[in-house]
Amino acid sequence: KQEVTQIPAALSVPEGENLVLNCSFTDSAIYNLQWFRQDPGKGLTSLLLIQSSQREQTSGRLNASLDKSSGRSTLYIAASQPGDSATYLCAVKGPDSWGKLQFGAGTQVVVTP
Amino acid sequence: DGGITQSPKYLFRKEGQNVTLSCEQNLNHDAMYWYRQDPGQGLRLIYYSQIVNDFQKGDIAEGYSVSREKKESFPLTVTSAQKNPTAFYLCASAAQLNTEAFFGQGTRLTVV
């Protein structure tokens, strides 16, 4: 059974620092991995999708890497801003159930001015 | 604007009552999903549907039911059999198996 872990559960950084968020998964047989952002009381906003054949994906200040063999993904957010404060979730999609996303519990990020 | 619309945003249920959460998408996606989110836990899959008139149970389907009569719509009914329904419910859709998933803004259900 696929298990997804995100460490740390919470993170606080001063504005301007780079953020590094970790995601690990136990079964390397995945179709893709997706990073989401969730603001309090809101739905999930998709940030980046990495297909299993890709090593990384970039969008603006965000960069996500994928090492399928070691079961790890890292989300980098450059030059953090207070507006980056949110919970970040990673999820993997595998072949065991049609399109089902297996989620980690998330990392809550606070960027202080 | 293309997207997923969930309604209502807040819902209150009395003991023994069934309630239905709405999910509508105009993205022309085949697959739709319902997830439940509890504080401090990851999202858990309730039901999913690949195509119209077909749906499958997820990891925590007990006490829930769904229908998929139209491609755009995937309503979730929380029945009186669900013993602990208070949670945040999220609907999602995806075009195909290995494509990006998109989520709605969620419905917060509270038992009163």
PDB file of C-alpha atoms in Angstrom:
ATOM      1  CA  LYS A   1       0.000   0.000   0.000  1.00  0.00           C
ATOM      2  CA  GLN A   2       1.308   3.421  -0.964  1.00  0.00           C
ATOM      3  CA  GLU A   3       2.174   5.733   1.925  1.00  0.00           C
ATOM      4  CA  VAL A   4       3.090   9.381   1.504  1.00  0.00           C
ATOM      5  CA  THR A   5       4.951  11.318   4.171  1.00  0.00           C
ATOM      6  CA  GLN A   6       5.694  15.021   4.447  1.00  0.00           C
ATOM      7  CA  ILE A   7       8.298  16.250   6.896  1.00  0.00           C
ATOM      8  CA  PRO A   8       8.312  18.646   8.643  1.00  0.00           C
ATOM      9  CA  ALA A   9       4.657  19.089   9.557  1.00  0.00           C
ATOM     10  CA  ALA A  10       5.233  22.804  10.100  1.00  0.00           C
ATOM     11  CA  LEU A  11       7.859  25.315   9.051  1.00  0.00           C
ATOM     12  CA  SER A  12       8.451  28.996   9.783  1.00  0.00           C
ATOM     13  CA  VAL A  13      10.906  31.119   7.794  1.00  0.00           C
ATOM     14  CA  PRO A  14      11.665  34.834   7.481  1.00  0.00           C
ATOM     15  CA  GLU A  15      10.684  36.586   4.292  1.00  0.00           C
ATOM     16  CA  GLY A  16      13.250  36.219   1.527  1.00  0.00           C
ATOM     17  CA  GLU A  17      14.533  32.818   2.534  1.00  0.00           C
ATOM     18  CA  ASN A  18      14.167  29.872   0.195  1.00  0.00           C
ATOM     19  CA  LEU A  19      11.667  27.207   1.201  1.00  0.00           C
ATOM     20  CA  VAL A  20      12.415  23.505   0.880  1.00  0.00           C
ATOM     21  CA  LEU A  21       9.515  21.105   1.342  1.00  0.00           C
ATOM     22  CA  ASN A  22       9.950  17.342   1.330  1.00  0.00           C
ATOM     23  CA  CYS A  23       7.696  14.521   0.227  1.00  0.00           C
ATOM     24  CA  SER A  24       8.490  10.812   0.350  1.00  0.00           C
ATOM     25  CA  PHE A  25       6.520   7.818  -0.901  1.00  0.00           C
ATOM     26  CA  THR A  26       6.955   4.098  -0.375  1.00  0.00           C
ATOM     27  CA  ASP A  27       5.994   2.635  -3.774  1.00  0.00           C
ATOM     28  CA  SER A  28       7.960   3.909  -6.764  1.00  0.00           C
ATOM     29  CA  ALA A  29       5.330   2.637  -9.231  1.00  0.00           C
ATOM     30  CA  ILE A  30       3.635   5.992  -9.765  1.00  0.00           C
ATOM     31  CA  TYR A  31       2.147   7.754 -12.773  1.00  0.00           C
ATOM     32  CA  ASN A  32       2.829  11.225 -11.475  1.00  0.00           C
ATOM     33  CA  LEU A  33       3.251  13.420  -8.410  1.00  0.00           C
ATOM     34  CA  GLN A  34       1.389  16.652  -7.837  1.00  0.00           C
ATOM     35  CA  TRP A  35       2.041  19.509  -5.441  1.00  0.00           C
ATOM     36  CA  PHE A  36      -0.873  21.551  -4.101  1.00  0.00           C
ATOM     37  CA  ARG A  37      -1.332  24.625  -1.965  1.00  0.00           C
ATOM     38  CA  GLN A  38      -4.210  24.977   0.492  1.00  0.00           C
ATOM     39  CA  ASP A  39      -5.186  28.179   2.258  1.00  0.00           C
ATOM     40  CA  PRO A  40      -7.224  27.932   5.498  1.00  0.00           C
ATOM     41  CA  GLY A  41     -10.793  26.855   4.821  1.00  0.00           C
ATOM     42  CA  LYS A  42     -10.228  26.682   1.059  1.00  0.00           C
ATOM     43  CA  GLY A  43      -9.863  24.042  -1.606  1.00  0.00           C
ATOM     44  CA  LEU A  44      -6.626  22.834  -3.156  1.00  0.00           C
ATOM     45  CA  THR A  45      -4.775  24.809  -5.791  1.00  0.00           C
ATOM     46  CA  SER A  46      -2.546  22.806  -8.115  1.00  0.00           C
ATOM     47  CA  LEU A  47       1.034  24.105  -8.221  1.00  0.00           C
ATOM     48  CA  LEU A  48       3.027  21.599 -10.224  1.00  0.00           C
ATOM     49  CA  LEU A  49       2.554  18.194 -11.806  1.00  0.00           C
ATOM     50  CA  ILE A  50       5.562  15.952 -12.443  1.00  0.00           C
ATOM     51  CA  GLN A  51       5.120  12.900 -14.631  1.00  0.00           C
ATOM     52  CA  SER A  52       6.990   9.756 -13.610  1.00  0.00           C
ATOM     53  CA  SER A  53       9.346  10.141 -16.578  1.00  0.00           C
ATOM     54  CA  GLN A  54      10.355  13.677 -15.564  1.00  0.00           C
ATOM     55  CA  ARG A  55      13.053  14.748 -13.115  1.00  0.00           C
ATOM     56  CA  GLU A  56      11.782  18.247 -12.406  1.00  0.00           C
ATOM     57  CA  GLN A  57       9.177  20.845 -13.229  1.00  0.00           C
ATOM     58  CA  THR A  58       9.335  24.615 -12.854  1.00  0.00           C
ATOM     59  CA  SER A  59       6.797  27.413 -12.623  1.00  0.00           C
ATOM     60  CA  GLY A  60       7.968  30.894 -11.706  1.00  0.00           C
ATOM     61  CA  ARG A  61       9.550  30.784  -8.242  1.00  0.00           C
ATOM     62  CA  LEU A  62       8.550  27.155  -7.802  1.00  0.00           C
ATOM     63  CA  ASN A  63      10.661  24.158  -8.713  1.00  0.00           C
ATOM     64  CA  ALA A  64       9.792  20.557  -7.965  1.00  0.00           C
ATOM     65  CA  SER A  65      12.116  17.600  -8.358  1.00  0.00           C
ATOM     66  CA  LEU A  66      11.292  13.916  -8.491  1.00  0.00           C
ATOM     67  CA  ASP A  67      13.554  10.966  -7.707  1.00  0.00           C
ATOM     68  CA  LYS A  68      11.294   8.010  -8.297  1.00  0.00           C
ATOM     69  CA  SER A  69      13.845   5.360  -7.439  1.00  0.00           C
ATOM     70  CA  SER A  70      14.381   6.762  -3.955  1.00  0.00           C
ATOM     71  CA  GLY A  71      10.732   7.710  -3.497  1.00  0.00           C
ATOM     72  CA  ARG A  72      11.319  11.424  -2.973  1.00  0.00           C
ATOM     73  CA  SER A  73      10.141  14.764  -4.250  1.00  0.00           C
ATOM     74  CA  THR A  74      11.201  18.221  -3.149  1.00  0.00           C
ATOM     75  CA  LEU A  75       9.387  21.497  -3.702  1.00  0.00           C
ATOM     76  CA  TYR A  76      11.601  24.597  -3.710  1.00  0.00           C
ATOM     77  CA  ILE A  77      10.087  28.048  -3.374  1.00  0.00           C
ATOM     78  CA  ALA A  78      12.595  30.789  -4.044  1.00  0.00           C
ATOM     79  CA  ALA A  79      12.660  34.100  -2.178  1.00  0.00           C
ATOM     80  CA  SER A  80       9.653  33.384   0.016  1.00  0.00           C
ATOM     81  CA  GLN A  81       6.973  36.022   0.632  1.00  0.00           C
ATOM     82  CA  PRO A  82       4.302  36.342   3.344  1.00  0.00           C
ATOM     83  CA  GLY A  83       1.759  35.418   0.667  1.00  0.00           C
ATOM     84  CA  ASP A  84       3.389  31.983   0.419  1.00  0.00           C
ATOM     85  CA  SER A  85       2.054  31.156   3.877  1.00  0.00           C
ATOM     86  CA  ALA A  86      -0.226  28.140   3.431  1.00  0.00           C
ATOM     87  CA  THR A  87      -0.289  24.365   3.767  1.00  0.00           C
ATOM     88  CA  TYR A  88       1.497  22.493   0.999  1.00  0.00           C
ATOM     89  CA  LEU A  89       0.368  19.004   0.083  1.00  0.00           C
ATOM     90  CA  CYS A  90       1.953  16.425  -2.163  1.00  0.00           C
ATOM     91  CA  ALA A  91       0.058  13.568  -3.745  1.00  0.00           C
ATOM     92  CA  VAL A  92       1.025  10.616  -5.895  1.00  0.00           C
ATOM     93  CA  LYS A  93      -1.076   8.883  -8.493  1.00  0.00           C
ATOM     94  CA  GLY A  94      -0.427   5.196  -8.965  1.00  0.00           C
ATOM     95  CA  PRO A  95      -1.744   2.310 -11.004  1.00  0.00           C
ATOM     96  CA  ASP A  96      -3.627   0.587  -8.169  1.00  0.00           C
ATOM     97  CA  SER A  97      -6.861   2.565  -8.438  1.00  0.00           C
ATOM     98  CA  TRP A  98      -8.023   4.607 -11.393  1.00  0.00           C
ATOM     99  CA  GLY A  99      -6.683   8.113 -10.952  1.00  0.00           C
ATOM    100  CA  LYS A 100      -6.733   8.002  -7.165  1.00  0.00           C
ATOM    101  CA  LEU A 101      -4.407  10.474  -5.472  1.00  0.00           C
ATOM    102  CA  GLN A 102      -2.636   9.347  -2.317  1.00  0.00           C
ATOM    103  CA  PHE A 103      -1.941  12.396  -0.149  1.00  0.00           C
ATOM    104  CA  GLY A 104       0.573  13.294   2.480  1.00  0.00           C
ATOM    105  CA  ALA A 105      -0.658  15.143   5.582  1.00  0.00           C
ATOM    106  CA  GLY A 106       0.935  18.392   4.421  1.00  0.00           C
ATOM    107  CA  THR A 107       3.495  20.938   5.607  1.00  0.00           C
ATOM    108  CA  GLN A 108       2.136  24.146   7.139  1.00  0.00           C
ATOM    109  CA  VAL A 109       4.340  27.069   6.137  1.00  0.00           C
ATOM    110  CA  VAL A 110       4.489  30.490   7.769  1.00  0.00           C
ATOM    111  CA  VAL A 111       6.601  33.217   6.166  1.00  0.00           C
ATOM    112  CA  THR A 112       7.189  36.078   8.595  1.00  0.00           C
ATOM    113  CA  PRO A 113       7.687  39.658   7.336  1.00  0.00           C
TER     114      PRO A 113
ATOM    115  CA  ASP B   1     -14.248  30.480 -16.418  1.00  0.00           C
ATOM    116  CA  GLY B   2     -13.556  26.754 -16.360  1.00  0.00           C
ATOM    117  CA  GLY B   3     -13.510  25.056 -13.040  1.00  0.00           C
ATOM    118  CA  ILE B   4     -15.188  22.997 -10.365  1.00  0.00           C
ATOM    119  CA  THR B   5     -18.056  24.405  -8.330  1.00  0.00           C
ATOM    120  CA  GLN B   6     -19.054  22.930  -4.996  1.00  0.00           C
ATOM    121  CA  SER B   7     -22.142  23.963  -3.103  1.00  0.00           C
ATOM    122  CA  PRO B   8     -23.061  24.824  -0.496  1.00  0.00           C
ATOM    123  CA  LYS B   9     -19.926  26.180   1.150  1.00  0.00           C
ATOM    124  CA  TYR B  10     -21.291  25.337   4.622  1.00  0.00           C
ATOM    125  CA  LEU B  11     -23.825  22.646   5.492  1.00  0.00           C
ATOM    126  CA  PHE B  12     -25.379  21.634   8.764  1.00  0.00           C
ATOM    127  CA  ARG B  13     -26.869  18.216   9.300  1.00  0.00           C
ATOM    128  CA  LYS B  14     -29.111  17.011  12.069  1.00  0.00           C
ATOM    129  CA  GLU B  15     -28.724  13.544  13.508  1.00  0.00           C
ATOM    130  CA  GLY B  16     -30.393  10.914  11.304  1.00  0.00           C
ATOM    131  CA  GLN B  17     -30.653  13.194   8.299  1.00  0.00           C
ATOM    132  CA  ASN B  18     -29.326  12.621   4.783  1.00  0.00           C
ATOM    133  CA  VAL B  19     -27.661  15.556   3.034  1.00  0.00           C
ATOM    134  CA  THR B  20     -26.388  15.989  -0.514  1.00  0.00           C
ATOM    135  CA  LEU B  21     -23.291  17.919  -1.541  1.00  0.00           C
ATOM    136  CA  SER B  22     -23.162  19.261  -5.071  1.00  0.00           C
ATOM    137  CA  CYS B  23     -20.168  19.156  -7.428  1.00  0.00           C
ATOM    138  CA  GLU B  24     -20.289  20.530 -10.974  1.00  0.00           C
ATOM    139  CA  GLN B  25     -17.409  20.875 -13.451  1.00  0.00           C
ATOM    140  CA  ASN B  26     -17.243  22.558 -16.848  1.00  0.00           C
ATOM    141  CA  LEU B  27     -13.773  21.259 -17.743  1.00  0.00           C
ATOM    142  CA  ASN B  28     -15.137  18.377 -19.834  1.00  0.00           C
ATOM    143  CA  HIS B  29     -13.236  15.946 -17.606  1.00  0.00           C
ATOM    144  CA  ASP B  30     -14.131  12.269 -17.599  1.00  0.00           C
ATOM    145  CA  ALA B  31     -12.965  11.445 -14.070  1.00  0.00           C
ATOM    146  CA  MET B  32     -14.421  12.895 -10.882  1.00  0.00           C
ATOM    147  CA  TYR B  33     -13.582  12.240  -7.252  1.00  0.00           C
ATOM    148  CA  TRP B  34     -14.790  12.927  -3.724  1.00  0.00           C
ATOM    149  CA  TYR B  35     -12.297  13.308  -0.885  1.00  0.00           C
ATOM    150  CA  ARG B  36     -12.757  13.890   2.812  1.00  0.00           C
ATOM    151  CA  GLN B  37     -10.325  16.009   4.840  1.00  0.00           C
ATOM    152  CA  ASP B  38     -10.053  15.867   8.635  1.00  0.00           C
ATOM    153  CA  PRO B  39      -7.751  18.079  10.723  1.00  0.00           C
ATOM    154  CA  GLY B  40      -4.186  16.836  10.781  1.00  0.00           C
ATOM    155  CA  GLN B  41      -4.886  14.062   8.273  1.00  0.00           C
ATOM    156  CA  GLY B  42      -4.303  13.711   4.578  1.00  0.00           C
ATOM    157  CA  LEU B  43      -7.212  13.638   2.179  1.00  0.00           C
ATOM    158  CA  ARG B  44      -8.984  10.284   1.912  1.00  0.00           C
ATOM    159  CA  LEU B  45     -10.869   9.056  -1.129  1.00  0.00           C
ATOM    160  CA  ILE B  46     -14.605   8.382  -0.716  1.00  0.00           C
ATOM    161  CA  TYR B  47     -15.795   7.608  -4.272  1.00  0.00           C
ATOM    162  CA  TYR B  48     -14.582   8.083  -7.805  1.00  0.00           C
ATOM    163  CA  SER B  49     -16.098   7.895 -11.271  1.00  0.00           C
ATOM    164  CA  GLN B  50     -14.362   7.329 -14.583  1.00  0.00           C
ATOM    165  CA  ILE B  51     -17.366   7.836 -16.868  1.00  0.00           C
ATOM    166  CA  VAL B  52     -21.069   8.576 -16.748  1.00  0.00           C
ATOM    167  CA  ASN B  53     -23.186   5.932 -14.979  1.00  0.00           C
ATOM    168  CA  ASP B  54     -20.129   4.281 -13.467  1.00  0.00           C
ATOM    169  CA  PHE B  55     -18.498   4.842 -10.064  1.00  0.00           C
ATOM    170  CA  GLN B  56     -16.317   2.938  -7.633  1.00  0.00           C
ATOM    171  CA  LYS B  57     -15.864   2.935  -3.873  1.00  0.00           C
ATOM    172  CA  GLY B  58     -12.763   4.519  -2.478  1.00  0.00           C
ATOM    173  CA  ASP B  59     -11.100   3.899   0.857  1.00  0.00           C
ATOM    174  CA  ILE B  60     -13.876   5.227   3.112  1.00  0.00           C
ATOM    175  CA  ALA B  61     -17.159   4.749   1.197  1.00  0.00           C
ATOM    176  CA  GLU B  62     -19.262   3.459   4.101  1.00  0.00           C
ATOM    177  CA  GLY B  63     -22.141   5.826   4.880  1.00  0.00           C
ATOM    178  CA  TYR B  64     -21.839   7.672   1.565  1.00  0.00           C
ATOM    179  CA  SER B  65     -23.491   7.337  -1.832  1.00  0.00           C
ATOM    180  CA  VAL B  66     -22.975   8.994  -5.236  1.00  0.00           C
ATOM    181  CA  SER B  67     -24.463   9.186  -8.695  1.00  0.00           C
ATOM    182  CA  ARG B  68     -23.041  10.132 -12.086  1.00  0.00           C
ATOM    183  CA  GLU B  69     -25.963  10.762 -14.436  1.00  0.00           C
ATOM    184  CA  LYS B  70     -24.218  13.583 -16.300  1.00  0.00           C
ATOM    185  CA  LYS B  71     -20.571  14.096 -17.176  1.00  0.00           C
ATOM    186  CA  GLU B  72     -20.556  17.488 -15.466  1.00  0.00           C
ATOM    187  CA  SER B  73     -22.116  16.453 -12.167  1.00  0.00           C
ATOM    188  CA  PHE B  74     -21.074  14.124  -9.339  1.00  0.00           C
ATOM    189  CA  PRO B  75     -23.213  14.694  -6.204  1.00  0.00           C
ATOM    190  CA  LEU B  76     -22.325  13.079  -2.884  1.00  0.00           C
ATOM    191  CA  THR B  77     -24.969  12.049  -0.346  1.00  0.00           C
ATOM    192  CA  VAL B  78     -23.929  11.692   3.257  1.00  0.00           C
ATOM    193  CA  THR B  79     -26.386   9.254   4.784  1.00  0.00           C
ATOM    194  CA  SER B  80     -27.451   8.744   8.380  1.00  0.00           C
ATOM    195  CA  ALA B  81     -25.260   5.626   8.380  1.00  0.00           C
ATOM    196  CA  GLN B  82     -22.131   7.804   8.379  1.00  0.00           C
ATOM    197  CA  LYS B  83     -21.346   8.002  12.089  1.00  0.00           C
ATOM    198  CA  ASN B  84     -18.863  10.850  12.021  1.00  0.00           C
ATOM    199  CA  PRO B  85     -19.693  13.071   9.049  1.00  0.00           C
ATOM    200  CA  THR B  86     -18.269  16.350  10.342  1.00  0.00           C
ATOM    201  CA  ALA B  87     -15.425  17.135   7.933  1.00  0.00           C
ATOM    202  CA  PHE B  88     -14.330  19.186   4.955  1.00  0.00           C
ATOM    203  CA  TYR B  89     -15.394  17.593   1.653  1.00  0.00           C
ATOM    204  CA  LEU B  90     -13.509  18.209  -1.573  1.00  0.00           C
ATOM    205  CA  CYS B  91     -14.516  17.334  -5.112  1.00  0.00           C
ATOM    206  CA  ALA B  92     -11.918  16.913  -7.865  1.00  0.00           C
ATOM    207  CA  SER B  93     -11.735  16.104 -11.550  1.00  0.00           C
ATOM    208  CA  ALA B  94      -9.121  15.050 -14.086  1.00  0.00           C
ATOM    209  CA  ALA B  95      -9.170  14.629 -17.840  1.00  0.00           C
ATOM    210  CA  GLN B  96      -7.406  11.281 -17.860  1.00  0.00           C
ATOM    211  CA  LEU B  97      -5.525   8.896 -15.632  1.00  0.00           C
ATOM    212  CA  ASN B  98      -2.143  10.624 -15.744  1.00  0.00           C
ATOM    213  CA  THR B  99      -3.226  14.228 -16.042  1.00  0.00           C
ATOM    214  CA  GLU B 100      -3.457  17.067 -13.572  1.00  0.00           C
ATOM    215  CA  ALA B 101      -6.214  16.953 -10.969  1.00  0.00           C
ATOM    216  CA  PHE B 102      -8.220  20.061 -10.121  1.00  0.00           C
ATOM    217  CA  PHE B 103     -10.189  20.689  -6.953  1.00  0.00           C
ATOM    218  CA  GLY B 104     -13.232  22.681  -5.952  1.00  0.00           C
ATOM    219  CA  GLN B 105     -13.396  25.058  -2.992  1.00  0.00           C
ATOM    220  CA  GLY B 106     -14.895  22.503  -0.654  1.00  0.00           C
ATOM    221  CA  THR B 107     -17.983  22.061   1.521  1.00  0.00           C
ATOM    222  CA  ARG B 108     -17.710  22.103   5.285  1.00  0.00           C
ATOM    223  CA  LEU B 109     -20.264  19.763   6.834  1.00  0.00           C
ATOM    224  CA  THR B 110     -21.124  19.993  10.511  1.00  0.00           C
ATOM    225  CA  VAL B 111     -23.457  17.784  12.523  1.00  0.00           C
ATOM    226  CA  VAL B 112     -25.665  19.768  14.898  1.00  0.00           C
TER     227      VAL B 112
END
